[in-house]
PDB file of N, CA, C and O in Angstrom:
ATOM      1  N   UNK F 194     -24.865 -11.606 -22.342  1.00  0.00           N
ATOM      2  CA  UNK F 194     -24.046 -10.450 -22.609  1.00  0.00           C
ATOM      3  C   UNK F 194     -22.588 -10.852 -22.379  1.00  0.00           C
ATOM      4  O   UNK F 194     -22.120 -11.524 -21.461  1.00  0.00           O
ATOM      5  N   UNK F 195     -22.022 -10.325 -23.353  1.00  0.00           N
ATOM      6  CA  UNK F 195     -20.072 -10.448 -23.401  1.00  0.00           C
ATOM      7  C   UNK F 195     -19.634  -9.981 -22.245  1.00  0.00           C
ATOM      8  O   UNK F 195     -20.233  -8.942 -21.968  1.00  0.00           O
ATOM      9  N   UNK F 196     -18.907 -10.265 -21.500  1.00  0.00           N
ATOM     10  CA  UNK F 196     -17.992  -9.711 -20.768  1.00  0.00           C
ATOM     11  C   UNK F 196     -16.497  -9.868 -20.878  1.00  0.00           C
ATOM     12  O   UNK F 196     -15.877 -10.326 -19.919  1.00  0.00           O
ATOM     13  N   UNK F 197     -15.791  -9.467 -22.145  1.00  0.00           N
ATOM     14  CA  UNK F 197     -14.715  -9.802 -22.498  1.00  0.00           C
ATOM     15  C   UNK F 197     -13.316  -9.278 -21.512  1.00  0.00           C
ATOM     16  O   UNK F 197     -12.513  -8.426 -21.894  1.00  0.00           O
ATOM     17  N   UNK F 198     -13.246 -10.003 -20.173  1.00  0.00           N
ATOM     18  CA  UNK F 198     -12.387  -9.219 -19.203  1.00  0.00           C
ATOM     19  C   UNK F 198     -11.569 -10.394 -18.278  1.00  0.00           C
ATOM     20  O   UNK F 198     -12.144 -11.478 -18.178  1.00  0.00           O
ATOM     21  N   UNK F 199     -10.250 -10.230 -17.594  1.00  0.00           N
ATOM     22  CA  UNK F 199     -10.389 -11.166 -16.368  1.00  0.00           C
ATOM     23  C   UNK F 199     -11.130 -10.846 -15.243  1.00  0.00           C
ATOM     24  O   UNK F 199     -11.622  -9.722 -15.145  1.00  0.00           O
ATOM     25  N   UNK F 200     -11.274 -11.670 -14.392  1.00  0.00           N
ATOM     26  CA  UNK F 200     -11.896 -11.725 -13.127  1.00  0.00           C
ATOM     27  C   UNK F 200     -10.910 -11.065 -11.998  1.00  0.00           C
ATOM     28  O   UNK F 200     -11.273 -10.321 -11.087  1.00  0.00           O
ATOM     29  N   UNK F 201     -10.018 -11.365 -12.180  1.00  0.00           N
ATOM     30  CA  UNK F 201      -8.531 -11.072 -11.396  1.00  0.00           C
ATOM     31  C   UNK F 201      -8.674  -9.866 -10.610  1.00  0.00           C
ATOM     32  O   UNK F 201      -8.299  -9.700  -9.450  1.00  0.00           O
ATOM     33  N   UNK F 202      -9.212  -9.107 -11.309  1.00  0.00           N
ATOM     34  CA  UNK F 202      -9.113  -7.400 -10.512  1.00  0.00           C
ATOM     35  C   UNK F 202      -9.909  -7.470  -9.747  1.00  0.00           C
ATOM     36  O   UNK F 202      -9.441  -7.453  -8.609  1.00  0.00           O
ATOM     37  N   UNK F 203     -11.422  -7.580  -9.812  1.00  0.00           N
ATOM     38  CA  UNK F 203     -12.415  -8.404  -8.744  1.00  0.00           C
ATOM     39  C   UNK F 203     -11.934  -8.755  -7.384  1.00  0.00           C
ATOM     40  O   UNK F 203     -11.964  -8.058  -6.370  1.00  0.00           O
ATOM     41  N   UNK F 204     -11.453 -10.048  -7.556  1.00  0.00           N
ATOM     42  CA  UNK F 204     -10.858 -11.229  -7.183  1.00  0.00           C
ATOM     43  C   UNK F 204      -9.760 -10.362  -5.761  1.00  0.00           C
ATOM     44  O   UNK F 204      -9.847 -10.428  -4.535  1.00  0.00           O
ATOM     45  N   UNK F 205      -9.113  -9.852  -6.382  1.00  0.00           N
ATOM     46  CA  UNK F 205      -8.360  -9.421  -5.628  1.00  0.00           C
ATOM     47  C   UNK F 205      -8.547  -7.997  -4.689  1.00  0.00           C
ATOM     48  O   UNK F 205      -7.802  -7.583  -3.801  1.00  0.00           O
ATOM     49  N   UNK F 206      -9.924  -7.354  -5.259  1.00  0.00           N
ATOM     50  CA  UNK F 206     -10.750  -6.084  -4.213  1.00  0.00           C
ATOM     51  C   UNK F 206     -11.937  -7.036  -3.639  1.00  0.00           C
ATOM     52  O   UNK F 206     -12.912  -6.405  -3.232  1.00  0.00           O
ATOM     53  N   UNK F 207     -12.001  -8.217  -3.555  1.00  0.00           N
ATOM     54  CA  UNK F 207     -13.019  -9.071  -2.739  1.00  0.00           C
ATOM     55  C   UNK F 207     -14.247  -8.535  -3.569  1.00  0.00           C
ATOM     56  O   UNK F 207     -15.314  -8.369  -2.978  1.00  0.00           O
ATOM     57  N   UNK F 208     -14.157  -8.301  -4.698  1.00  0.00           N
ATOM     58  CA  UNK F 208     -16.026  -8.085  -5.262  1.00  0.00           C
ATOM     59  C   UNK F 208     -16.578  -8.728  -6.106  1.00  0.00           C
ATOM     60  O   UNK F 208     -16.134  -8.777  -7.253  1.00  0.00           O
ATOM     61  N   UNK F 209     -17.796  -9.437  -5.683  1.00  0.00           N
ATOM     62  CA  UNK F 209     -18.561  -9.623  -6.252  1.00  0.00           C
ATOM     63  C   UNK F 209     -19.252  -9.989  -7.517  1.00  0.00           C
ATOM     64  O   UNK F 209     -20.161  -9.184  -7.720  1.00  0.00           O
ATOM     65  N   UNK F 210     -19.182 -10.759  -8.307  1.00  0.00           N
ATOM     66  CA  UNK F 210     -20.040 -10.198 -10.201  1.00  0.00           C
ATOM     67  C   UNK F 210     -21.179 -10.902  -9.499  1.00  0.00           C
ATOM     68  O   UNK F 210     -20.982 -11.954  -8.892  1.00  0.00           O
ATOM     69  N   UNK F 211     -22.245 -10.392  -9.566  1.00  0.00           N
ATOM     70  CA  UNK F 211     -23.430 -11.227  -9.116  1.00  0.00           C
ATOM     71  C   UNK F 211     -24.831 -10.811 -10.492  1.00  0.00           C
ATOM     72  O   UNK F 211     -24.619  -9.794 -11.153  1.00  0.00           O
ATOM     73  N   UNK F 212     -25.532 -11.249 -10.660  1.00  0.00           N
ATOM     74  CA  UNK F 212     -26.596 -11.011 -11.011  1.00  0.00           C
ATOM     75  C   UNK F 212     -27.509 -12.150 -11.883  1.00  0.00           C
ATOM     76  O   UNK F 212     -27.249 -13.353 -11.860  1.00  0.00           O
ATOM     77  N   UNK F 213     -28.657 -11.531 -12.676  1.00  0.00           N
ATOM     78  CA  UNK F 213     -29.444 -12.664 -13.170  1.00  0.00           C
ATOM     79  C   UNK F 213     -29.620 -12.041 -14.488  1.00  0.00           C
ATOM     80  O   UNK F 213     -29.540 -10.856 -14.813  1.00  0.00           O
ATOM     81  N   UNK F 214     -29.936 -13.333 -15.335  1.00  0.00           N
ATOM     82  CA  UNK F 214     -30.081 -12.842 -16.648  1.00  0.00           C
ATOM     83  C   UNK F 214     -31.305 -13.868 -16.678  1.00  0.00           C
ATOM     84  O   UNK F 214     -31.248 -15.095 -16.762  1.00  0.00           O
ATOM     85  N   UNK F 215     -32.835 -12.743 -16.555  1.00  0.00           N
ATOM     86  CA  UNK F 215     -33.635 -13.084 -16.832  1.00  0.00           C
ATOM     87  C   UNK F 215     -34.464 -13.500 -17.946  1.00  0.00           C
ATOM     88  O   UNK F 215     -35.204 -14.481 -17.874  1.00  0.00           O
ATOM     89  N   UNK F 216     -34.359 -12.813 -18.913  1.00  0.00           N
ATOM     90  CA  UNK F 216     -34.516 -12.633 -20.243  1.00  0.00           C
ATOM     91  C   UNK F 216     -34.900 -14.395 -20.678  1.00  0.00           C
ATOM     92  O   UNK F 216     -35.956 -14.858 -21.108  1.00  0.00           O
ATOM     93  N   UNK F 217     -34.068 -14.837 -20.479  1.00  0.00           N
ATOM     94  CA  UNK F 217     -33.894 -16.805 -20.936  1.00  0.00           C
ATOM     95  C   UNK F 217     -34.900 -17.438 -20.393  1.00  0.00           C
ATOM     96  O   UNK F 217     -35.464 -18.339 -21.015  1.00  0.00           O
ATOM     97  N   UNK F 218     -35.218 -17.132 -19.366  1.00  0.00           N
ATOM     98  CA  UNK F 218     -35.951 -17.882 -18.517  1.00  0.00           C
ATOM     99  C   UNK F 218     -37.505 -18.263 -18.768  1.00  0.00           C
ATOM    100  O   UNK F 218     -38.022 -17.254 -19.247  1.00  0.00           O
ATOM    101  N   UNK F 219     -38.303 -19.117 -18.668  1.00  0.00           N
ATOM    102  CA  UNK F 219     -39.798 -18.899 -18.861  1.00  0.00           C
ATOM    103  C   UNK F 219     -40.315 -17.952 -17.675  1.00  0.00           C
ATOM    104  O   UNK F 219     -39.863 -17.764 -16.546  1.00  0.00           O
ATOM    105  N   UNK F 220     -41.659 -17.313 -18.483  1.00  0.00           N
ATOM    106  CA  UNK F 220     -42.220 -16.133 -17.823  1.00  0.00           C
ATOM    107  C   UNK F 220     -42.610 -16.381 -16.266  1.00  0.00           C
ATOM    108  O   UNK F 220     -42.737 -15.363 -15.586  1.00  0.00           O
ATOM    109  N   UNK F 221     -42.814 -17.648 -15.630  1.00  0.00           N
ATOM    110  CA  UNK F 221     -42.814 -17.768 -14.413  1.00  0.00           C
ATOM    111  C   UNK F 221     -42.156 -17.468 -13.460  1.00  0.00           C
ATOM    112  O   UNK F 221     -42.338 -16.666 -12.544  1.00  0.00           O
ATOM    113  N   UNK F 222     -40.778 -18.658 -13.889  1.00  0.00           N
ATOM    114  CA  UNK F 222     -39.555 -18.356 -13.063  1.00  0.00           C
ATOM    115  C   UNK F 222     -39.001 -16.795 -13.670  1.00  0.00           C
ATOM    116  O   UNK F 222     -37.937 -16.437 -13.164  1.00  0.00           O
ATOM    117  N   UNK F 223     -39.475 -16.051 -14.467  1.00  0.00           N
ATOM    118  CA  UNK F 223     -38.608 -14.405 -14.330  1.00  0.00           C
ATOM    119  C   UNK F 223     -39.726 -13.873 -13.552  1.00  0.00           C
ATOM    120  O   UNK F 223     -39.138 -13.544 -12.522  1.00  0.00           O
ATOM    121  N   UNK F 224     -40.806 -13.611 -13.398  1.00  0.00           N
ATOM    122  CA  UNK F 224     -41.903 -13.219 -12.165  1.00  0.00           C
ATOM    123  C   UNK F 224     -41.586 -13.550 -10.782  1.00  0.00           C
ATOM    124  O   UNK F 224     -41.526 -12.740  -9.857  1.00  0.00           O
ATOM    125  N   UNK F 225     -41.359 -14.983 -10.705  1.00  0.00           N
ATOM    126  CA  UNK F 225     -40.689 -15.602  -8.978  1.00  0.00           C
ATOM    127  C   UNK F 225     -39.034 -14.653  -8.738  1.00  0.00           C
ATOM    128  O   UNK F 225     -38.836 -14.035  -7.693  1.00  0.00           O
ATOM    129  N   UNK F 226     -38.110 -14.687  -9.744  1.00  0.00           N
ATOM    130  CA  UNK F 226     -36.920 -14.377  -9.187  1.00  0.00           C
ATOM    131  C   UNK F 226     -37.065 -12.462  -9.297  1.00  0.00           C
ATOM    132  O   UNK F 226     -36.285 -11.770  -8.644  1.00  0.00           O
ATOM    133  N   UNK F 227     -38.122 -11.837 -10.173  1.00  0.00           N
ATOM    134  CA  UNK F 227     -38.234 -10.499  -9.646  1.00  0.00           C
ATOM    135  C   UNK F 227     -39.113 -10.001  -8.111  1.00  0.00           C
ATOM    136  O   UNK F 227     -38.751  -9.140  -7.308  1.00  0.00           O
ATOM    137  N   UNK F 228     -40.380 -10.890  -8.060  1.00  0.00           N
ATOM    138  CA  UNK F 228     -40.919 -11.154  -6.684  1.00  0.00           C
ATOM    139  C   UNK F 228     -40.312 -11.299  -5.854  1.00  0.00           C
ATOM    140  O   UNK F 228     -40.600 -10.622  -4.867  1.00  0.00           O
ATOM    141  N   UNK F 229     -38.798 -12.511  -5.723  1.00  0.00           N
ATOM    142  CA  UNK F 229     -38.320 -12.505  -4.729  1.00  0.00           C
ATOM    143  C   UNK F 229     -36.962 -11.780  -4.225  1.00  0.00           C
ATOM    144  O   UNK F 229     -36.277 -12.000  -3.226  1.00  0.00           O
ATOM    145  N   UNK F 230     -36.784 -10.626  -5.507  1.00  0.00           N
ATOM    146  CA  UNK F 230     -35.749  -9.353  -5.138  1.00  0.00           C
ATOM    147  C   UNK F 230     -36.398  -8.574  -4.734  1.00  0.00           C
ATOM    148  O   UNK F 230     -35.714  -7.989  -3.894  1.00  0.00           O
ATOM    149  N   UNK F 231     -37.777  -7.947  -4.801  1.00  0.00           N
ATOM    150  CA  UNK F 231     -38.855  -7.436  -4.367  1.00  0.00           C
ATOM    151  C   UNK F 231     -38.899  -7.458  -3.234  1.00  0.00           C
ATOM    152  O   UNK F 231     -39.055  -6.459  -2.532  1.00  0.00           O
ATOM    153  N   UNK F 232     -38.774  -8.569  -2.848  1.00  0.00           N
ATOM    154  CA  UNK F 232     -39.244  -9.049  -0.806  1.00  0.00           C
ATOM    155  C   UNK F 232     -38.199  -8.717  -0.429  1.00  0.00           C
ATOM    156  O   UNK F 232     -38.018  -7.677   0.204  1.00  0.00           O
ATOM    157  N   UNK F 233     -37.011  -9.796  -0.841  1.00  0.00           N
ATOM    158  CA  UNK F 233     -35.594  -9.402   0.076  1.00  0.00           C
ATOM    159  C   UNK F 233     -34.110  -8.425  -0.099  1.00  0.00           C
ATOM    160  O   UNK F 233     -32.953  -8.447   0.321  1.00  0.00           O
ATOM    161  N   UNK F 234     -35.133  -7.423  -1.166  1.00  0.00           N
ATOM    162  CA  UNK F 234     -34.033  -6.293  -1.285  1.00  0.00           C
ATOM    163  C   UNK F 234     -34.783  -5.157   0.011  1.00  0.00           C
ATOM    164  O   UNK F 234     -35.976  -4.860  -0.069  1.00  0.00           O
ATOM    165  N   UNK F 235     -33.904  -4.626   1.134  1.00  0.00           N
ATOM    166  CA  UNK F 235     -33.938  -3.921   1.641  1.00  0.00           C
ATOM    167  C   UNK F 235     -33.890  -2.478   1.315  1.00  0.00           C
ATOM    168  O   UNK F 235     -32.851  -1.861   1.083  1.00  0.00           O
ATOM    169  N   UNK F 236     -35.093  -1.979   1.313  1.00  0.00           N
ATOM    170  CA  UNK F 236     -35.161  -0.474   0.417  1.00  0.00           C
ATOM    171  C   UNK F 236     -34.180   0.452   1.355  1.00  0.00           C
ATOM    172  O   UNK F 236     -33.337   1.269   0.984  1.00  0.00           O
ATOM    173  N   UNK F 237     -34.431   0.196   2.244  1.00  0.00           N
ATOM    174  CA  UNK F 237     -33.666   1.686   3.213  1.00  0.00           C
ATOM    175  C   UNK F 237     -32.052   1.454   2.915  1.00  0.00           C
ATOM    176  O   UNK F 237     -31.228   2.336   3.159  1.00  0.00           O
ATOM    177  N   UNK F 238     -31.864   0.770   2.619  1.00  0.00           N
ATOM    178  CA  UNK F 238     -30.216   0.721   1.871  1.00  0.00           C
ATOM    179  C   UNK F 238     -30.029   1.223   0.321  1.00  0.00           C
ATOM    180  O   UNK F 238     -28.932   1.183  -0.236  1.00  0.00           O
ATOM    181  N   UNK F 239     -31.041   1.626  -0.214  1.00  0.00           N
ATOM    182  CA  UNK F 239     -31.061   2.482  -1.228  1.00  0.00           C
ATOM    183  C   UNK F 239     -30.255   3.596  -1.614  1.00  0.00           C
ATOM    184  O   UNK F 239     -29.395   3.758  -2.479  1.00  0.00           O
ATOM    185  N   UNK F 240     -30.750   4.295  -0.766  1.00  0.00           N
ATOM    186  CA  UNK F 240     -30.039   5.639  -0.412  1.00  0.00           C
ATOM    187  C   UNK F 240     -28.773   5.902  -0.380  1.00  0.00           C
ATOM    188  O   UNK F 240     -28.218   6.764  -1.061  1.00  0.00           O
ATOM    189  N   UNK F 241     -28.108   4.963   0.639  1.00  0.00           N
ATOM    190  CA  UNK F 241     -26.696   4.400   0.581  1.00  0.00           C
ATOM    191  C   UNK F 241     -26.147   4.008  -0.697  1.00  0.00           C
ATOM    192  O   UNK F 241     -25.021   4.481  -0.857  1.00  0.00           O
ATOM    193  N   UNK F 242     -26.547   3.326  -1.630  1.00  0.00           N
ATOM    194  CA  UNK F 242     -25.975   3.171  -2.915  1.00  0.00           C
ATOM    195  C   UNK F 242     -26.302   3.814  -4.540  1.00  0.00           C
ATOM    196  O   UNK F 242     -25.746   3.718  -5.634  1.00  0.00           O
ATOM    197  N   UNK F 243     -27.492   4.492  -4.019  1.00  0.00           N
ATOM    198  CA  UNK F 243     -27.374   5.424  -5.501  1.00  0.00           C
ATOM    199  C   UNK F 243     -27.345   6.449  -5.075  1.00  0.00           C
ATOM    200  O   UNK F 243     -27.015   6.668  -3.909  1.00  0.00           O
ATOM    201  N   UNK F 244     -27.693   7.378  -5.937  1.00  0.00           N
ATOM    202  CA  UNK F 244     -28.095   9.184  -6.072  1.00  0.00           C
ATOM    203  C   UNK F 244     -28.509   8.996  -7.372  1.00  0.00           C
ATOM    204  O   UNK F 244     -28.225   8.146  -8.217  1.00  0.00           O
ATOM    205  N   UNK F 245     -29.549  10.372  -7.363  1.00  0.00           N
ATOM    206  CA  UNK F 245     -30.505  10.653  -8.363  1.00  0.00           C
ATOM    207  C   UNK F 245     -30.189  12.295  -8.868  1.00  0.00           C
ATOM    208  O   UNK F 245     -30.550  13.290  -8.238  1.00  0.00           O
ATOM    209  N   UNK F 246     -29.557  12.297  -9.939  1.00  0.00           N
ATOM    210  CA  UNK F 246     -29.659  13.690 -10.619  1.00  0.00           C
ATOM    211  C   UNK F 246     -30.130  14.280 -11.425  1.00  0.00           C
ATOM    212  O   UNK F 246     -30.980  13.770 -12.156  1.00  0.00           O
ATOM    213  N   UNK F 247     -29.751  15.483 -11.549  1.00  0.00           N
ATOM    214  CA  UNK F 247     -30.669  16.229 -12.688  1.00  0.00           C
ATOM    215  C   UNK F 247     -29.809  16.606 -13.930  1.00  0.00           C
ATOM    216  O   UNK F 247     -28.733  17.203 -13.890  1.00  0.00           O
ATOM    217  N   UNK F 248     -30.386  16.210 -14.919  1.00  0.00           N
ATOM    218  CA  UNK F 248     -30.387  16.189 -16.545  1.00  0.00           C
ATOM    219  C   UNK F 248     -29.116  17.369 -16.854  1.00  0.00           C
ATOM    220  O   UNK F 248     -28.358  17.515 -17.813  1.00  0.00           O
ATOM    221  N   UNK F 249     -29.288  18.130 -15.534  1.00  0.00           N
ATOM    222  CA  UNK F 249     -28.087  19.861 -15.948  1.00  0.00           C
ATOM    223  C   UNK F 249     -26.941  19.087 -15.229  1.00  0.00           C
ATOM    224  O   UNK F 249     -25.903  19.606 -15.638  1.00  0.00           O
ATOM    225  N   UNK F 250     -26.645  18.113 -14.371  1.00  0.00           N
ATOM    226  CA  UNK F 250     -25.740  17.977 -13.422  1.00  0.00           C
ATOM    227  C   UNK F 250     -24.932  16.314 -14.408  1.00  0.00           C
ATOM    228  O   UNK F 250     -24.046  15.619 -13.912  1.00  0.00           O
ATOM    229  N   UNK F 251     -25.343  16.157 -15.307  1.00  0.00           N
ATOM    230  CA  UNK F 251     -25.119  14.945 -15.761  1.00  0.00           C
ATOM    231  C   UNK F 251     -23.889  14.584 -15.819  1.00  0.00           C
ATOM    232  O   UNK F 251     -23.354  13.587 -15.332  1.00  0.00           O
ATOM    233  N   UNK F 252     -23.189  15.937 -16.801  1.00  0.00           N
ATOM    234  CA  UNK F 252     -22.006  15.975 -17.636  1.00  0.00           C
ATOM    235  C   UNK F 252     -21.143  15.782 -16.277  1.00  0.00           C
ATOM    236  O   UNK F 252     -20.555  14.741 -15.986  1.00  0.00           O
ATOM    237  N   UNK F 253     -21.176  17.386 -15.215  1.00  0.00           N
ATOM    238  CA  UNK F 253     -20.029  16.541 -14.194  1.00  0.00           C
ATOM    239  C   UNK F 253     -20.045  15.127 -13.569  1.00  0.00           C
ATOM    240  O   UNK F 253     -19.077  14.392 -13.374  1.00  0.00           O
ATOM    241  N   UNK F 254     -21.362  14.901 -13.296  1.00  0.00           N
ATOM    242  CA  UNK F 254     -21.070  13.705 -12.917  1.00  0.00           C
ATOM    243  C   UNK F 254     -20.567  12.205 -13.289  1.00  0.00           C
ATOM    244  O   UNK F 254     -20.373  11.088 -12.808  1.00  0.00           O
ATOM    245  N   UNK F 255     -20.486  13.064 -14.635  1.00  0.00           N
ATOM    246  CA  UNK F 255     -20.055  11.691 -15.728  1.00  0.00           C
ATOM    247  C   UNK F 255     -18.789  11.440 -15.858  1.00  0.00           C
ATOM    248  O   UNK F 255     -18.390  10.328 -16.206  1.00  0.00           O
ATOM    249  N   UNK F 256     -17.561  12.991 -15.451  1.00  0.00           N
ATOM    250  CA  UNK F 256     -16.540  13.282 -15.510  1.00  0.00           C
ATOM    251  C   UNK F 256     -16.207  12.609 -13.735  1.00  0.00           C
ATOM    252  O   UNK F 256     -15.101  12.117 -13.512  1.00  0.00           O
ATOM    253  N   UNK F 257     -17.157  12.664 -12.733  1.00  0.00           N
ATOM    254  CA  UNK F 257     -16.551  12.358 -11.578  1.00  0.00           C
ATOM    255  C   UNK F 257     -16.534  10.319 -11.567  1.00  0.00           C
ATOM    256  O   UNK F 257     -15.755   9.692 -10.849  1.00  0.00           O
ATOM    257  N   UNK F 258     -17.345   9.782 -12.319  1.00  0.00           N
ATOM    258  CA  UNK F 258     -17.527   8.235 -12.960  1.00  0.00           C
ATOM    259  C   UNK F 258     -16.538   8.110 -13.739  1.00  0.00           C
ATOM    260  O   UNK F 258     -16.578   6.914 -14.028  1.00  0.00           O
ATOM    261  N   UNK F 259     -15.725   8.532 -14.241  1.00  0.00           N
ATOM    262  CA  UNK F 259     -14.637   8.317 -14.921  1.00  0.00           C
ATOM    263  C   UNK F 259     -13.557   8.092 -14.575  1.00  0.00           C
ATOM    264  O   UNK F 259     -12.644   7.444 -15.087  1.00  0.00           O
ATOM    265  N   UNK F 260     -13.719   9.055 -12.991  1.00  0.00           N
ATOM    266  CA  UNK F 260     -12.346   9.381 -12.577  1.00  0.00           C
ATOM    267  C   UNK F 260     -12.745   8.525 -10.862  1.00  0.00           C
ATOM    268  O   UNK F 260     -12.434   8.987  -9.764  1.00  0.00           O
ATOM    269  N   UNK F 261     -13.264   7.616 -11.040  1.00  0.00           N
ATOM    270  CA  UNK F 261     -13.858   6.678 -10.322  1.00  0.00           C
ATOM    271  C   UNK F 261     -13.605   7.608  -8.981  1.00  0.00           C
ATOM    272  O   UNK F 261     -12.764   7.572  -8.082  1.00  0.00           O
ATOM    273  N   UNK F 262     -14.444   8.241  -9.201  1.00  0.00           N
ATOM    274  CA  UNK F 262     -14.656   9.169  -7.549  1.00  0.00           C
ATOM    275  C   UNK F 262     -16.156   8.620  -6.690  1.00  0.00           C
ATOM    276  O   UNK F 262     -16.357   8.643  -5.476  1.00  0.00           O
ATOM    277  N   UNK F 263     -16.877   8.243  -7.551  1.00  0.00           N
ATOM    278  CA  UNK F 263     -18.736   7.897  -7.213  1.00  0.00           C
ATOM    279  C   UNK F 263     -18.386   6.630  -6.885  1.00  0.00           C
ATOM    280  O   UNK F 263     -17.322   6.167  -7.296  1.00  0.00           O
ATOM    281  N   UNK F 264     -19.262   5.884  -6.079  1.00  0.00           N
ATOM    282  CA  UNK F 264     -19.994   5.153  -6.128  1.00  0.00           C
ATOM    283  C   UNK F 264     -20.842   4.184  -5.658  1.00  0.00           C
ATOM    284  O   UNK F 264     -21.235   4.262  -4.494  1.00  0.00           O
ATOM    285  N   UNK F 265     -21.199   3.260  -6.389  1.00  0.00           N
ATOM    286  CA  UNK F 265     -23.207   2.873  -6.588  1.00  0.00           C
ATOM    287  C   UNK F 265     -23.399   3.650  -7.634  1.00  0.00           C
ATOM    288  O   UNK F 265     -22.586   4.223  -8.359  1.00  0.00           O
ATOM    289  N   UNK F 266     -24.894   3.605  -7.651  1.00  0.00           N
ATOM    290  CA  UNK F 266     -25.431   3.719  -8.990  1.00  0.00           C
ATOM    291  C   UNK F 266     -26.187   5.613  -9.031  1.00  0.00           C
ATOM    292  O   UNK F 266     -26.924   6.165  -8.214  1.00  0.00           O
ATOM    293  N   UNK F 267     -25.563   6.156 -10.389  1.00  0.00           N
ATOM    294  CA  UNK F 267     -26.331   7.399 -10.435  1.00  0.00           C
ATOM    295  C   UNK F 267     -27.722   7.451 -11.383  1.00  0.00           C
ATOM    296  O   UNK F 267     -27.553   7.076 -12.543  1.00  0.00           O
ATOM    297  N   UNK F 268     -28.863   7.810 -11.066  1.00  0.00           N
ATOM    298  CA  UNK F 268     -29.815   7.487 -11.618  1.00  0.00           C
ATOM    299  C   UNK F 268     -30.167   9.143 -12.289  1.00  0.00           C
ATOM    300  O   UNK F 268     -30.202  10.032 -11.438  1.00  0.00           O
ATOM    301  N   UNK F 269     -30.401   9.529 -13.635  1.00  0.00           N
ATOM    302  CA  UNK F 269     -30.518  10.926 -14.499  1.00  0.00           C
ATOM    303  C   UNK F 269     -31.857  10.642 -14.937  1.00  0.00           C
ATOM    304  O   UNK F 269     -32.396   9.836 -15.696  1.00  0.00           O
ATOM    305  N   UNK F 270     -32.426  12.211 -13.698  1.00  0.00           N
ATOM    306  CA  UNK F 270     -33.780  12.049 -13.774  1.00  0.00           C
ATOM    307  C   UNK F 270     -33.716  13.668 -15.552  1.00  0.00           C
ATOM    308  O   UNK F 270     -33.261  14.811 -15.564  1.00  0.00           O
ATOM    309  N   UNK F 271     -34.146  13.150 -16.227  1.00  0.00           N
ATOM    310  CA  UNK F 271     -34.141  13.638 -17.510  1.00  0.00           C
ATOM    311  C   UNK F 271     -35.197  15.054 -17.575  1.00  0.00           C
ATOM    312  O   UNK F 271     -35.121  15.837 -18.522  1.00  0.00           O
ATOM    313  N   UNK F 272     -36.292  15.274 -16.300  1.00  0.00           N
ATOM    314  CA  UNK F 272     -37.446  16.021 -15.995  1.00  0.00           C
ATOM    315  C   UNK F 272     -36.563  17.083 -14.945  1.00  0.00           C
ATOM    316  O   UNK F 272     -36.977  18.214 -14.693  1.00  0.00           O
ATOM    317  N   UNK F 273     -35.659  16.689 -14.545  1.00  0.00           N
ATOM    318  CA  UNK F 273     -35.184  17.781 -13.290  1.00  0.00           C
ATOM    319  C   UNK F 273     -34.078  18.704 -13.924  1.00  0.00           C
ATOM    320  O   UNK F 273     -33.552  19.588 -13.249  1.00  0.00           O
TER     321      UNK F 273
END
């Protein structure tokens, strides 16, 4: 995936780009590296970084992501 951006802004709030792009990989090693986010992702820190809303609450919250007020991750439960 493109990421057509500098790093600079990052760089300078000390954060992070981390992740994996499994997709490439043979089906083993993408089983081992989801197994082993599995083990050593700490669930009880969950909580701390998302929230889960409901399908009616979307729109503001999409307006408060904009206006970079959130964050972590908001998860739109589409049933609530």
């Amino acid at each position: 995936m493109d990421l057509p951006a500098t790093v600079a802004p990052f760089i300078l709030r000390g954060v992070s780009l981390l992740g994996i792009n499994s997709v490439t990989q043979p089906h083993d090693k993408r089983v081992a590296a989801w197994n082993r986010l599995a083990d050593e992702l700490d669930l009880d820190l969950l909580p701390a970084m998302s929230r889960e809303v409901g399908l009616s609450e979307a729109l503001s919250v999409a307006d408060d992501l904009l206006d970079s007020r959130i964050r972590g991750r908001i998860v739109v439960d589409v049933n609530r």
